[in-house]
Coordinates of C-alpha atoms in Angstrom, one line a residue:
Chain A
M1 CA 4.9 19.1 27.0
P2 CA 2.1 16.8 28.0
R3 CA 0.7 14.3 25.4
R4 CA -2.3 13.6 27.6
F5 CA -4.5 15.6 29.9
G6 CA -5.9 12.9 32.2
A7 CA -7.4 10.4 29.6
Y8 CA -7.7 13.2 27.0
G9 CA -5.4 14.2 24.1
G10 CA -3.1 11.8 22.3
A11 CA -2.4 11.7 18.6
Y12 CA -4.9 9.7 16.6
V13 CA -3.5 10.3 13.1
P14 CA -2.5 8.4 10.0
E15 CA 1.1 7.1 10.3
T16 CA 2.1 9.4 7.5
L17 CA 1.8 12.4 9.9
V18 CA 3.7 10.9 12.8
P19 CA 7.2 12.0 11.8
A20 CA 6.0 15.6 11.2
L21 CA 4.3 15.7 14.6
E22 CA 7.5 14.4 16.2
E23 CA 9.6 16.9 14.4
L24 CA 7.3 19.7 15.5
A25 CA 7.5 18.6 19.2
R26 CA 11.2 18.3 19.0
T27 CA 11.7 21.7 17.3
W28 CA 9.6 23.4 19.9
R29 CA 11.4 21.7 22.8
E30 CA 14.7 23.1 21.4
A31 CA 13.4 26.5 20.4
R32 CA 11.9 27.3 23.8
R33 CA 15.3 26.8 25.4
D34 CA 17.0 28.9 22.7
P35 CA 17.4 32.5 23.8
S36 CA 17.5 33.9 20.3
F37 CA 14.2 32.2 19.4
R38 CA 12.6 33.6 22.5
R39 CA 14.0 37.0 21.9
E40 CA 12.6 37.0 18.3
L41 CA 9.2 35.8 19.5
R42 CA 9.0 38.5 22.1
T43 CA 10.3 41.3 19.8
L44 CA 7.8 40.4 17.1
S45 CA 5.0 40.0 19.6
E46 CA 5.7 43.6 20.7
T47 CA 6.7 45.4 17.5
L48 CA 4.5 43.6 15.0
G49 CA 1.8 42.2 17.2
G50 CA 1.3 45.2 19.5
R51 CA 1.7 43.3 22.8
P52 CA 1.1 43.7 25.6
T53 CA -2.6 44.3 25.1
P54 CA -4.3 46.5 27.8
L55 CA -6.5 45.3 30.6
Y56 CA -9.4 47.8 30.4
F57 CA -11.9 48.6 33.2
A58 CA -15.4 48.5 31.5
R59 CA -17.0 51.0 33.9
N60 CA -20.3 51.3 32.0
L61 CA -20.7 47.5 31.5
T62 CA -20.0 47.1 35.2
R63 CA -22.8 49.5 36.0
R64 CA -25.1 47.6 33.7
A65 CA -24.2 44.3 35.4
G66 CA -24.7 45.8 38.9
G67 CA -22.1 43.7 40.7
A68 CA -18.5 42.8 40.4
E69 CA -16.1 45.0 38.3
I70 CA -15.7 43.8 34.7
W71 CA -12.3 44.1 33.1
L72 CA -11.6 43.4 29.4
K73 CA -8.4 41.7 28.3
R74 CA -8.1 43.5 24.9
E75 CA -6.9 40.8 22.5
D76 CA -9.1 42.5 19.9
L77 CA -6.3 45.1 19.8
V78 CA -3.6 42.5 18.7
H79 CA -2.4 43.0 15.1
G80 CA -5.0 41.5 12.8
G81 CA -7.8 41.9 15.3
A82 CA -7.6 38.8 17.3
H83 CA -5.5 36.6 19.7
K84 CA -4.9 34.3 16.8
F85 CA -1.7 36.3 16.0
N86 CA 0.0 35.0 19.2
N87 CA -0.1 31.4 17.9
A88 CA 0.4 32.1 14.2
L89 CA 3.6 34.0 15.0
G90 CA 5.0 31.3 17.3
Q91 CA 4.3 28.4 14.9
G92 CA 5.4 30.5 11.9
L93 CA 8.8 30.9 13.5
L94 CA 8.9 27.2 14.2
A95 CA 8.0 26.4 10.5
R96 CA 10.9 28.6 9.4
R97 CA 13.2 26.9 11.9
M98 CA 12.2 23.5 10.4
G99 CA 12.9 24.8 7.0
K100 CA 9.4 24.4 5.7
P101 CA 8.6 27.0 3.1
R102 CA 4.8 26.5 3.0
L103 CA 2.1 27.2 5.6
I104 CA -1.4 25.8 5.4
A105 CA -4.2 26.7 7.8
E106 CA -7.8 26.1 8.4
T107 CA -10.1 29.0 9.4
G108 CA -13.7 29.4 10.6
A109 CA -14.3 33.0 11.3
G110 CA -11.3 33.9 9.2
Q111 CA -9.3 35.4 12.1
H112 CA -6.8 32.5 12.2
G113 CA -6.5 32.6 8.4
V114 CA -5.8 36.4 8.5
A115 CA -3.2 35.9 11.2
T116 CA -1.5 33.1 9.3
A117 CA -1.5 35.1 6.1
M118 CA 0.1 38.0 7.9
I119 CA 2.8 35.9 9.5
G120 CA 3.4 34.1 6.1
A121 CA 3.9 37.5 4.5
A122 CA 6.2 38.8 7.3
L123 CA 8.3 35.6 7.4
G124 CA 8.3 35.0 3.7
L125 CA 6.4 31.7 3.8
R126 CA 3.8 30.8 1.1
T127 CA 0.4 30.6 2.7
E128 CA -2.7 28.7 1.8
V129 CA -5.9 28.7 3.8
Y130 CA -8.8 26.2 3.8
M131 CA -12.2 27.7 4.6
G132 CA -15.7 26.3 4.4
V133 CA -17.9 28.1 1.8
V134 CA -20.6 28.7 4.5
D135 CA -18.0 30.6 6.5
M136 CA -16.6 32.4 3.4
R137 CA -20.1 33.8 2.9
R138 CA -20.7 35.0 6.4
Q139 CA -17.1 36.3 7.1
R140 CA -16.6 37.9 3.7
P141 CA -14.3 40.8 4.9
N142 CA -11.8 38.3 6.3
V143 CA -11.7 36.4 3.0
E144 CA -10.8 39.7 1.3
R145 CA -8.2 40.5 3.9
M146 CA -6.5 37.1 3.5
Q147 CA -6.3 37.5 -0.3
L148 CA -4.9 41.0 0.0
L149 CA -2.2 39.6 2.4
G150 CA -1.2 37.2 -0.4
A151 CA -2.7 34.0 0.9
R152 CA -4.4 31.6 -1.5
I153 CA -7.9 30.5 -0.3
H154 CA -9.2 27.0 -0.9
P155 CA -13.0 26.9 -0.6
V156 CA -14.2 23.7 1.2
T157 CA -17.5 22.4 -0.2
T158 CA -17.7 19.1 1.6
G159 CA -19.7 18.1 4.7
S160 CA -21.1 21.0 6.8
R161 CA -18.8 23.4 4.8
T162 CA -17.6 25.0 8.1
L163 CA -14.6 24.8 10.3
K164 CA -14.7 21.0 10.9
D165 CA -14.5 20.4 7.1
A166 CA -11.8 23.0 6.7
I167 CA -9.7 21.1 9.2
N168 CA -10.4 17.8 7.3
A169 CA -9.2 19.4 4.1
A170 CA -6.1 20.9 5.7
L171 CA -5.2 17.6 7.2
R172 CA -5.5 15.9 3.8
D173 CA -3.3 18.6 2.3
W174 CA -0.8 18.0 5.1
I175 CA -0.7 14.2 4.6
A176 CA 0.2 14.8 0.9
N177 CA 2.7 17.6 1.4
V178 CA 4.1 17.0 4.9
R179 CA 7.7 17.2 3.9
T180 CA 7.5 20.8 2.7
T181 CA 4.5 22.1 4.6
H182 CA 3.8 23.1 8.1
Y183 CA 0.1 22.8 9.2
L184 CA -0.4 25.9 11.3
L185 CA -3.3 24.7 13.3
G186 CA -5.2 27.6 14.8
S187 CA -6.8 26.2 18.0
A188 CA -5.8 24.1 21.0
V189 CA -7.2 21.0 19.2
G190 CA -5.7 18.3 17.0
P191 CA -3.0 15.7 17.7
H192 CA -0.2 16.2 20.1
P193 CA 1.8 18.4 20.2
F194 CA -0.7 21.0 18.9
P195 CA -2.9 21.4 22.1
S196 CA 0.2 22.0 24.3
L197 CA 2.0 24.1 21.7
V198 CA -1.0 26.4 21.1
A199 CA -1.6 26.7 24.8
D200 CA 2.1 27.7 25.3
F201 CA 1.9 30.4 22.6
Q202 CA -1.5 31.7 23.9
S203 CA -0.5 31.7 27.5
V204 CA 0.9 35.2 27.1
I205 CA -2.7 36.3 27.5
G206 CA -3.0 34.8 31.0
R207 CA 0.5 35.9 32.0
E208 CA -0.4 39.5 31.2
I209 CA -3.7 39.3 33.0
R210 CA -1.9 38.1 36.1
R211 CA 0.6 40.9 36.0
Q212 CA -1.8 43.6 34.9
S213 CA -4.6 42.8 37.4
V214 CA -2.1 43.0 40.3
R215 CA -1.0 46.4 39.0
A216 CA -4.6 47.6 38.3
F217 CA -6.5 46.4 41.4
G218 CA -3.8 44.9 43.6
R219 CA -4.6 41.2 43.3
L220 CA -5.7 38.5 40.9
P221 CA -9.2 38.5 39.6
D222 CA -11.9 36.4 41.2
L223 CA -13.1 35.0 37.9
A224 CA -11.7 34.7 34.4
V225 CA -14.1 34.2 31.5
A226 CA -13.3 33.3 27.9
C227 CA -15.2 31.8 24.9
V228 CA -14.5 28.3 23.8
G229 CA -14.7 26.9 20.3
G230 CA -11.6 24.8 20.0
G231 CA -10.5 26.8 23.1
S232 CA -7.3 28.6 22.3
N233 CA -8.0 32.0 23.8
A234 CA -9.6 30.2 26.8
I235 CA -6.6 27.9 27.4
G236 CA -4.3 30.9 27.0
T237 CA -6.3 32.8 29.6
F238 CA -6.6 29.8 32.0
H239 CA -3.2 28.2 31.8
P240 CA -1.2 30.8 33.9
L241 CA -4.1 30.9 36.4
L242 CA -4.5 27.2 36.9
A243 CA -2.3 27.1 40.0
T244 CA -4.2 30.0 41.6
S245 CA -7.6 30.2 43.2
V246 CA -9.1 32.2 40.3
D247 CA -12.5 30.8 39.1
L248 CA -12.3 29.8 35.5
L249 CA -15.4 29.9 33.2
G250 CA -15.4 28.8 29.5
V251 CA -18.3 29.8 27.4
E252 CA -19.5 27.7 24.4
A253 CA -21.9 28.5 21.6
G254 CA -25.4 27.4 22.4
G255 CA -26.8 28.0 19.0
R256 CA -30.3 29.2 18.0
S257 CA -32.7 27.3 20.2
P258 CA -32.6 25.6 23.6
R259 CA -33.3 22.3 21.9
S260 CA -30.2 22.6 19.6
A261 CA -26.8 21.4 20.8
G262 CA -25.4 24.4 19.1
A263 CA -21.6 23.9 19.1
A264 CA -21.4 23.1 22.8
S265 CA -19.1 20.1 22.8
L266 CA -18.2 20.2 26.5
T267 CA -21.7 20.9 27.8
R268 CA -23.6 18.7 25.4
G269 CA -21.1 16.3 23.8
R270 CA -19.5 13.0 24.8
P271 CA -15.9 11.8 24.8
G272 CA -14.7 10.9 21.3
I273 CA -11.9 11.1 18.8
L274 CA -12.0 13.9 16.2
H275 CA -9.1 15.5 14.3
G276 CA -6.5 13.5 16.0
T277 CA -7.4 14.1 19.6
F278 CA -9.5 12.4 22.3
S279 CA -11.8 15.0 23.8
Y280 CA -15.5 15.9 24.0
V281 CA -17.3 15.7 20.6
L282 CA -20.8 16.3 19.5
Q283 CA -21.7 13.0 17.9
D284 CA -24.5 10.5 17.3
A285 CA -24.8 7.0 18.8
D286 CA -22.7 5.5 15.9
G287 CA -19.8 8.0 16.5
Q288 CA -20.6 10.1 13.5
V289 CA -19.7 13.7 14.2
A290 CA -22.8 16.0 14.4
D291 CA -23.4 19.1 12.4
T292 CA -23.1 22.2 14.6
E293 CA -24.8 25.6 14.3
S294 CA -23.8 29.0 15.8
V295 CA -24.1 32.6 14.9
S296 CA -20.3 32.8 15.3
A297 CA -18.2 30.9 12.7
G298 CA -15.3 30.7 15.1
L299 CA -17.1 28.7 17.7
D300 CA -19.0 26.6 15.2
Y301 CA -17.1 23.4 15.8
A302 CA -18.1 19.9 17.1
G303 CA -14.9 19.2 19.0
V304 CA -12.9 21.1 21.7
G305 CA -9.3 21.1 23.0
P306 CA -8.4 18.0 25.1
E307 CA -7.1 20.1 28.0
H308 CA -10.5 21.7 28.4
A309 CA -12.1 18.2 28.5
W310 CA -9.8 17.5 31.4
L311 CA -10.4 20.8 33.2
R312 CA -14.1 20.2 32.9
D313 CA -13.9 16.6 34.3
T314 CA -11.7 17.7 37.2
G315 CA -13.9 20.7 37.9
R316 CA -11.0 23.2 37.7
A317 CA -12.9 25.1 35.1
R318 CA -16.6 25.4 34.6
Y319 CA -18.2 25.5 31.1
L320 CA -21.6 26.7 30.0
A321 CA -23.3 27.5 26.7
V322 CA -24.7 30.9 25.7
R323 CA -27.2 31.1 22.9
D324 CA -26.9 33.2 19.7
R325 CA -29.5 35.7 20.8
D326 CA -27.7 36.5 24.1
A327 CA -24.4 36.8 22.3
L328 CA -25.9 39.4 20.0
T329 CA -27.3 41.2 23.0
A330 CA -23.8 41.3 24.6
F331 CA -22.4 42.6 21.3
R332 CA -24.8 45.6 21.5
W333 CA -24.1 46.2 25.1
L334 CA -20.4 46.4 24.6
A335 CA -20.8 48.6 21.5
Q336 CA -23.1 51.1 23.2
D337 CA -21.7 51.0 26.7
E338 CA -18.0 51.0 26.0
G339 CA -17.7 51.9 22.3
I340 CA -16.1 48.6 21.5
L341 CA -17.3 46.3 18.7
P342 CA -16.4 42.8 19.8
A343 CA -16.3 39.7 17.6
L344 CA -19.4 37.5 18.0
E345 CA -17.2 34.8 19.5
P346 CA -16.2 36.7 22.7
S347 CA -19.6 38.3 22.8
H348 CA -20.7 34.9 24.2
A349 CA -18.1 35.3 26.9
V350 CA -19.2 38.9 27.6
F351 CA -22.8 37.8 28.1
A352 CA -21.7 35.2 30.6
A353 CA -19.4 37.6 32.3
V354 CA -22.1 40.2 32.8
R355 CA -24.4 37.6 34.3
E356 CA -21.6 36.3 36.6
A357 CA -20.7 39.8 37.6
H358 CA -24.3 40.5 38.5
R359 CA -24.2 37.6 41.0
R360 CA -21.0 38.8 42.6
P361 CA -20.4 41.6 45.1
S362 CA -18.8 44.9 43.8
S363 CA -15.6 44.1 45.7
Q364 CA -14.9 41.3 43.2
H365 CA -13.2 41.5 39.8
V366 CA -14.2 39.6 36.6
V367 CA -11.7 39.5 33.7
V368 CA -13.2 38.6 30.3
T369 CA -10.9 37.9 27.4
L370 CA -12.1 39.9 24.4
S371 CA -10.5 37.6 21.9
G372 CA -11.3 39.5 18.7
R373 CA -12.8 42.6 17.2
G374 CA -16.2 42.6 15.4
D375 CA -15.6 44.3 12.1
K376 CA -16.0 40.9 10.4
D377 CA -19.4 40.5 11.9
L378 CA -21.2 43.7 11.0
E379 CA -23.2 42.0 8.3
V380 CA -24.3 39.1 10.5
V381 CA -25.3 41.5 13.3
R382 CA -27.1 43.8 10.9
R383 CA -29.2 40.9 9.6
A384 CA -29.9 39.4 13.0
P385 CA -33.4 39.9 14.4
R386 CA -33.4 42.3 17.3
Chain B
M1 CA -10.6 -17.8 10.1
R2 CA -8.1 -15.3 11.4
L3 CA -6.9 -12.7 8.9
G4 CA -3.3 -13.7 9.6
D5 CA -4.1 -17.3 8.6
A6 CA -5.8 -16.2 5.3
L7 CA -3.0 -13.9 4.4
A8 CA -0.1 -15.7 6.0
R9 CA 3.2 -15.3 4.3
R10 CA 4.4 -18.7 3.1
T11 CA 6.0 -20.3 0.1
G12 CA 3.8 -20.6 -2.9
A13 CA 1.1 -18.3 -1.5
G14 CA 0.1 -14.9 -2.8
P15 CA 0.5 -12.4 -4.2
Y16 CA -2.6 -11.4 -2.3
L17 CA -5.3 -9.1 -3.6
V18 CA -7.6 -7.4 -1.0
P19 CA -10.3 -5.2 -2.4
Y20 CA -12.1 -2.5 -0.3
V21 CA -15.9 -2.2 -0.4
L22 CA -17.7 0.4 1.5
V23 CA -20.8 -0.7 3.4
D24 CA -23.7 1.4 2.1
R25 CA -27.3 0.8 3.0
G26 CA -28.3 1.9 -0.5
R27 CA -26.4 -1.1 -2.0
S28 CA -26.7 -3.6 0.8
R29 CA -28.7 -6.1 -1.4
R30 CA -25.9 -6.2 -3.8
L31 CA -23.1 -6.8 -1.3
G32 CA -23.2 -10.6 -1.3
A33 CA -23.1 -10.8 -5.1
T34 CA -20.3 -8.1 -5.2
V35 CA -18.1 -10.0 -2.8
R36 CA -18.7 -13.3 -4.7
A37 CA -17.7 -11.5 -7.9
L38 CA -14.5 -10.3 -6.2
R39 CA -13.8 -13.9 -5.0
A40 CA -14.4 -15.3 -8.5
G41 CA -11.8 -12.9 -9.8
G42 CA -9.2 -14.0 -7.3
A43 CA -9.6 -11.8 -4.3
T44 CA -8.0 -13.3 -1.2
A45 CA -10.0 -11.4 1.4
V46 CA -12.2 -8.3 1.5
E47 CA -11.9 -5.0 3.4
L48 CA -15.4 -3.8 4.4
G49 CA -15.4 -0.1 5.0
F50 CA -17.7 1.6 7.6
P51 CA -18.3 5.2 6.6
F52 CA -17.2 8.0 8.9
S53 CA -18.3 11.7 8.8
D54 CA -14.7 13.0 8.8
P55 CA -12.6 10.5 6.8
I56 CA -9.3 12.4 6.8
A57 CA -7.2 9.7 5.1
D58 CA -9.7 9.3 2.2
G59 CA -9.3 11.0 -1.1
P60 CA -12.3 12.6 -2.9
V61 CA -13.7 9.4 -4.4
L62 CA -14.0 7.5 -1.1
E63 CA -14.9 10.6 0.9
A64 CA -17.9 11.2 -1.5
A65 CA -18.8 7.5 -1.2
S66 CA -18.8 7.8 2.6
G67 CA -21.0 10.9 2.5
R68 CA -23.5 9.1 0.2
A69 CA -23.6 6.1 2.5
L70 CA -24.2 8.2 5.6
G71 CA -26.8 10.2 3.7
R72 CA -28.6 6.9 3.1
G73 CA -28.6 6.2 6.8
T74 CA -25.9 3.6 6.9
S75 CA -25.5 2.5 10.6
W76 CA -23.4 0.2 12.7
S77 CA -26.1 -2.5 12.3
D78 CA -25.7 -2.3 8.5
L79 CA -22.0 -3.0 9.1
R80 CA -22.7 -6.1 11.2
R81 CA -25.1 -7.4 8.6
G82 CA -22.6 -6.6 5.9
V83 CA -19.9 -8.5 7.8
R84 CA -22.2 -11.5 8.2
V85 CA -22.8 -11.5 4.4
A86 CA -19.2 -11.0 3.3
A87 CA -17.5 -13.2 5.9
A88 CA -19.5 -16.2 4.6
I89 CA -17.8 -15.7 1.2
L90 CA -14.3 -14.3 2.0
P91 CA -12.2 -13.6 5.1
T92 CA -13.3 -10.1 6.1
A93 CA -11.5 -7.2 7.7
V94 CA -13.4 -4.1 8.8
M95 CA -11.9 -0.7 8.0
T96 CA -13.2 2.4 9.8
Y97 CA -11.9 5.4 11.7
A98 CA -11.2 5.4 15.4
N99 CA -14.3 7.2 16.7
P100 CA -17.1 4.9 15.6
V101 CA -15.3 2.0 17.3
W102 CA -14.5 4.1 20.4
R103 CA -18.0 5.3 20.7
R104 CA -19.3 1.8 20.6
G105 CA -16.8 0.8 23.3
L106 CA -13.7 -1.1 22.2
D107 CA -14.6 -4.5 23.7
R108 CA -18.2 -4.3 22.6
A109 CA -17.3 -3.2 19.1
F110 CA -14.6 -5.9 18.7
E111 CA -16.9 -8.6 20.1
E112 CA -19.8 -7.6 17.8
L113 CA -17.6 -7.7 14.7
A114 CA -16.0 -11.0 15.7
A115 CA -19.4 -12.5 16.4
A116 CA -20.5 -11.4 12.9
G117 CA -17.6 -13.2 11.4
A118 CA -15.0 -10.5 10.9
S119 CA -11.3 -11.6 11.0
G120 CA -9.6 -8.2 11.5
L121 CA -9.9 -4.5 12.0
I122 CA -8.1 -1.7 10.2
V123 CA -8.1 1.8 11.7
P124 CA -6.3 4.4 9.5
D125 CA -6.2 7.2 12.1
L126 CA -4.9 5.1 14.9
S127 CA -1.2 5.9 15.2
W128 CA 0.9 3.1 16.7
E129 CA 1.4 5.0 20.0
E130 CA -2.3 4.8 20.7
T131 CA -2.9 1.1 19.8
G132 CA -2.3 -0.4 23.3
P133 CA -5.9 -0.7 24.4
W134 CA -7.0 -1.6 20.9
R135 CA -4.5 -4.4 20.6
R136 CA -5.6 -5.8 24.0
A137 CA -9.3 -5.6 23.0
A138 CA -8.4 -7.3 19.7
R139 CA -6.7 -10.1 21.5
R140 CA -9.6 -10.7 23.8
S141 CA -12.0 -10.9 20.9
G142 CA -9.8 -12.9 18.5
L143 CA -9.7 -10.2 15.9
D144 CA -6.5 -9.3 14.2
L145 CA -5.6 -5.5 14.5
V146 CA -3.8 -4.4 11.3
L147 CA -1.2 -1.7 11.8
F148 CA 0.3 0.8 9.3
A149 CA 3.6 1.9 8.0
A150 CA 4.0 4.9 5.7
P151 CA 6.7 6.5 3.5
G152 CA 8.2 8.6 6.3
T153 CA 8.2 5.8 8.9
S154 CA 11.8 5.0 10.0
L155 CA 12.9 1.4 9.3
D156 CA 13.4 0.9 13.0
R157 CA 9.8 1.9 13.6
V158 CA 8.6 -0.2 10.8
G159 CA 10.1 -3.2 12.5
R160 CA 8.6 -2.4 15.8
I161 CA 5.2 -1.8 14.3
A162 CA 5.4 -5.1 12.2
A163 CA 6.2 -7.0 15.4
Q164 CA 2.9 -5.9 16.9
A165 CA 0.8 -6.0 13.8
R166 CA -1.6 -8.9 13.3
G167 CA -3.3 -10.0 10.1
F168 CA -1.0 -8.1 7.9
L169 CA 1.0 -4.8 7.8
Y170 CA -0.6 -2.1 5.8
L171 CA 2.1 -0.2 3.9
V172 CA 0.9 3.1 2.7
A173 CA 2.5 3.5 -0.7
R174 CA 2.8 7.3 -0.8
Y175 CA 2.3 10.7 0.7
G176 CA -1.3 11.6 0.4
T177 CA -4.9 10.3 0.8
S178 CA -6.3 7.3 -0.8
G179 CA -6.8 7.2 -4.6
S180 CA -4.8 10.0 -6.1
G181 CA -1.2 10.4 -7.2
A182 CA 1.4 7.8 -7.9
A183 CA 2.8 5.3 -5.5
R184 CA 6.4 5.5 -4.4
S185 CA 8.7 3.4 -6.5
A186 CA 9.5 -0.2 -5.5
R187 CA 13.0 0.9 -4.8
E188 CA 11.8 3.3 -2.1
L189 CA 9.3 0.8 -0.6
R190 CA 11.6 -2.2 -0.6
P191 CA 13.7 -1.3 2.6
M192 CA 10.4 -0.9 4.5
V193 CA 9.1 -4.3 3.2
D194 CA 12.4 -5.9 4.2
A195 CA 12.4 -4.3 7.6
A196 CA 8.9 -5.6 8.2
H197 CA 9.7 -9.1 7.0
R198 CA 12.8 -9.2 9.2
A199 CA 10.8 -8.3 12.3
A200 CA 7.8 -10.5 11.5
P201 CA 8.7 -13.2 9.0
K202 CA 5.2 -14.7 8.8
L203 CA 3.4 -11.4 8.5
A204 CA 2.3 -10.4 5.0
V205 CA 3.0 -6.8 3.9
L206 CA 0.2 -5.4 1.8
V207 CA 0.6 -2.2 -0.2
G208 CA -2.3 0.2 -0.5
F209 CA -3.0 3.8 -1.5
G210 CA -2.3 4.4 -5.2
V211 CA -2.7 0.8 -6.5
R212 CA -5.3 1.0 -9.2
D213 CA -4.3 -1.2 -12.2
R214 CA -1.8 -3.8 -13.3
V215 CA 1.0 -1.3 -13.7
T216 CA 0.7 0.1 -10.2
R217 CA 0.2 -3.4 -8.8
E218 CA 3.3 -4.7 -10.4
A219 CA 5.3 -1.8 -9.1
A220 CA 4.0 -2.4 -5.6
L221 CA 4.8 -6.1 -5.7
A222 CA 8.3 -5.4 -7.1
S223 CA 9.1 -4.0 -3.6
G224 CA 8.8 -7.5 -2.2
A225 CA 5.4 -6.9 -0.8
D226 CA 3.1 -9.9 -0.4
G227 CA 0.0 -8.3 -1.9
V228 CA -2.0 -5.2 -2.6
I229 CA -5.2 -3.4 -1.5
V230 CA -7.4 -1.7 -4.1
G231 CA -10.0 0.7 -2.9
T232 CA -10.6 3.8 -5.0
A233 CA -10.4 2.1 -8.4
L234 CA -13.0 -0.5 -7.3
E235 CA -15.3 2.2 -5.8
E236 CA -15.2 4.0 -9.1
R237 CA -16.5 0.9 -10.8
L238 CA -19.1 0.2 -8.2
A239 CA -20.3 3.8 -8.3
A240 CA -20.5 3.6 -12.1
G241 CA -22.7 0.5 -11.8
A242 CA -20.3 -2.1 -13.1
S243 CA -21.9 -5.6 -13.6
Y244 CA -20.7 -8.5 -11.5
G245 CA -19.1 -10.0 -14.6
E246 CA -17.2 -6.8 -15.2
L247 CA -16.0 -6.8 -11.5
T248 CA -14.8 -10.4 -11.8
R249 CA -12.9 -9.7 -15.0
W250 CA -11.4 -6.5 -13.6
V251 CA -10.2 -8.2 -10.4
A252 CA -8.9 -11.2 -12.4
R253 CA -6.8 -9.0 -14.5
L254 CA -5.4 -7.4 -11.3
A255 CA -4.9 -10.6 -9.4
R256 CA -3.1 -12.6 -12.1

């Protein structure tokens, strides 16, 4: 399990957290070699999570794009409505193995909070979720779901009151309660071993894409597209494809206007240290982390996973930013062309995928990871200017 | 003067008291008089904090203070000015998070702080494994890089960290962020203090996080530590507008 991806990654944390991070890395090294752990992970992924998720040919969206075939990897059909389940299940099992009775999590869009609350309930672990009050307002349905699932919500009122500040609050809780609590970090960010661990648990997405695309159209896709906030669904999509010739495209949130940096750390940020990892960060000249803005709470984050920073620098993956307006457009395309309500996060990826498909011949195949469903976003979409 | 000389562990010296003061553009004119008041009360050195947008090791009091300071436009140049003022009065260590220093460039940041008169640097989110380039930059600039030990740190690791720490070893007294909750008991801290002293006999061990009055200070020193750091309790007084005389008297009660 790599600690660094080129220069990126590492573990920049207070000393108090170091033993817990080492314990987590050790537990995962042992668990992944333990057949009974792997069997339980697979069984629960299938019977509770609903895996494998289908790879769906979006015929009408393909017609709209007028180029390469567009296929959707339906992570929106995972239990809870997003890919977040894959990682929450894996880390929940590790927490139980470490004997930690309490889970804490941060959440932006609420999808990771919901997934953690579900796993907490299923595995009998007490669950508490930190969420910025700005996000609680715009993702209300998920707040209610978490509460119904038995999780306690801690509203975060400091800083920008979004995902970044929820992570700060969760880290502070962890520093105080590290002996009894597992911090179930929801994205491929944070100190080692989290970026590698989350990538491992999310790689089921890319493995299924590999298998299913060969079965569906006889070969690997030409391009795989996924949205990137912290980057967990993207790294899960990309990882099993890294050693192939498939083009990889990560799509960040471009925010409201072309002048805004949005939340596009990789395309508009600079290398820096945030939340325990060295990666790209939106920041000012003094290294203060910038406030971000995006229509999608789940992408609204100033940092990004360190492996993406490395994939960007090496050129193995390309990254671009899609603006709010275009994400909303893609949301409506998918709703009306395919009868699927996507979350606003993967709507960014869908927009980029349609544009890419348009530029490619009809003999090619574009797979886009539909990381979550859009029920949580109906209010935001209803209020958005058309 | 190097931090390690000001705080060196030797017979008859100490116990040391190092207060923490956040650099804040809104109170920059009072910084000199504040540090003089701390010295008059018996402070050995001062920790100057540079605010960071995401201070994960700070409790609510220091986090709010950071937010206020940034809201008033506190910048890296304010830090350099603050160091020049404070270092003329007491040996001065700068405390800030990794990113502001990294963004500046390690060598450039260290040189600028050393040129302003700083003696050391304290970075609470820099775990020991990541300190290599930082220790090299510190050596080049003549700054002492302070390292941390915490309640869960194994004794073997405490020794290895102490051997590479310069200035002093910052022993975090308890699980949690700065300013809230009780410190671990002296009995629990003592083996760590001893391990550090064995590995680095001349290096002072200072206890911070949870030291806020004479009782908590006595408890910390009973572990065999060479001194204490007070942050939150002082910030509460500064934020409440305590007079210089009150600060001096408060520090004097703590330092005696």
